[in-house]
Coordinates of C-alpha atoms in Angstrom, one line a residue:
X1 CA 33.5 -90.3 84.0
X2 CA 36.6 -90.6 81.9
X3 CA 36.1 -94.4 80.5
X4 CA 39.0 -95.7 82.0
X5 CA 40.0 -98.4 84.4
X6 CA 41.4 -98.0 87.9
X7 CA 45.2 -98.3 87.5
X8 CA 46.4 -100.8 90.6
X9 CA 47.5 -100.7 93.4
X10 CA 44.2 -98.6 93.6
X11 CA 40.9 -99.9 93.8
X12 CA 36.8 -98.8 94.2
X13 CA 37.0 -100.9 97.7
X14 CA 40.6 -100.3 99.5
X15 CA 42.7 -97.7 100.3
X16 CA 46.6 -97.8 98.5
X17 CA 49.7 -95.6 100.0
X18 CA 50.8 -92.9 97.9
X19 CA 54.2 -92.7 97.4
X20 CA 56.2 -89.8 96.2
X21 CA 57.2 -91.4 92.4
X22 CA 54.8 -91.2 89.8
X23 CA 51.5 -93.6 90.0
X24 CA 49.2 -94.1 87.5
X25 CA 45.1 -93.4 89.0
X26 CA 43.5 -94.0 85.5
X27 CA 44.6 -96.1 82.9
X28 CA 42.6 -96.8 79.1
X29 CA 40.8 -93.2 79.6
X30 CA 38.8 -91.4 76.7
X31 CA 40.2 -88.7 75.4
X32 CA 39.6 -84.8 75.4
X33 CA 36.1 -83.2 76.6
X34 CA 35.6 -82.7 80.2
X35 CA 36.5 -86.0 81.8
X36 CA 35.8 -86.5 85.5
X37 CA 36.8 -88.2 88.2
X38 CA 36.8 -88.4 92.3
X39 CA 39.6 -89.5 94.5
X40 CA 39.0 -90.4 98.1
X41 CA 41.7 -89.9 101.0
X42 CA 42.2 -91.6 104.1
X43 CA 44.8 -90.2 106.3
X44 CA 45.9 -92.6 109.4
X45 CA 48.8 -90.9 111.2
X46 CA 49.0 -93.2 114.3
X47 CA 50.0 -92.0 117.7
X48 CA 52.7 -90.2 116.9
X49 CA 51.9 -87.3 116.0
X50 CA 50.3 -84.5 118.5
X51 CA 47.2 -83.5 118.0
X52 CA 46.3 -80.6 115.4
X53 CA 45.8 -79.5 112.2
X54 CA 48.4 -81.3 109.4
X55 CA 48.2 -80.8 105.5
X56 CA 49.4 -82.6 102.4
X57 CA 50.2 -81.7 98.6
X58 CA 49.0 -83.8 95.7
X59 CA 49.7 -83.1 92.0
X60 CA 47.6 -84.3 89.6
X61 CA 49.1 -84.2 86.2
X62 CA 46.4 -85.4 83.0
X63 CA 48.2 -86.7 80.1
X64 CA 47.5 -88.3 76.7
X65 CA 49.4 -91.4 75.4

């Protein structure tokens, strides 16, 4: 794992919107080596939208401060 905290609005036990500005997912991470994490997605698109097969872009973007 990377050593770092959960940066809010996210958490280990909710779901938080993305938005399209930056968010922070880690915050306090080590630094360098091969640092790992896992993200979980929960898409709730309501009624509507017809049925059938939708897709979304995310960019993850790993910086050092």
């Amino acid at each position: 794992g990377t050593g770092g905290s959960i940066a809010n609005p996210f958490s280990n036990s909710a779901y938080a919107t993305l938005s399209s500005s930056d968010q922070d997912l880690i915050t306090t991470a080590d630094r360098g080596g091969n640092q790992t994490f896992s993200v979980k997605y929960k898409a709730t698109p309501g009624f509507a939208y017809p049925a059938g097969t939708y897709s979304v872009d995310v960019v993850y973007t790993a910086t050092q401060e």
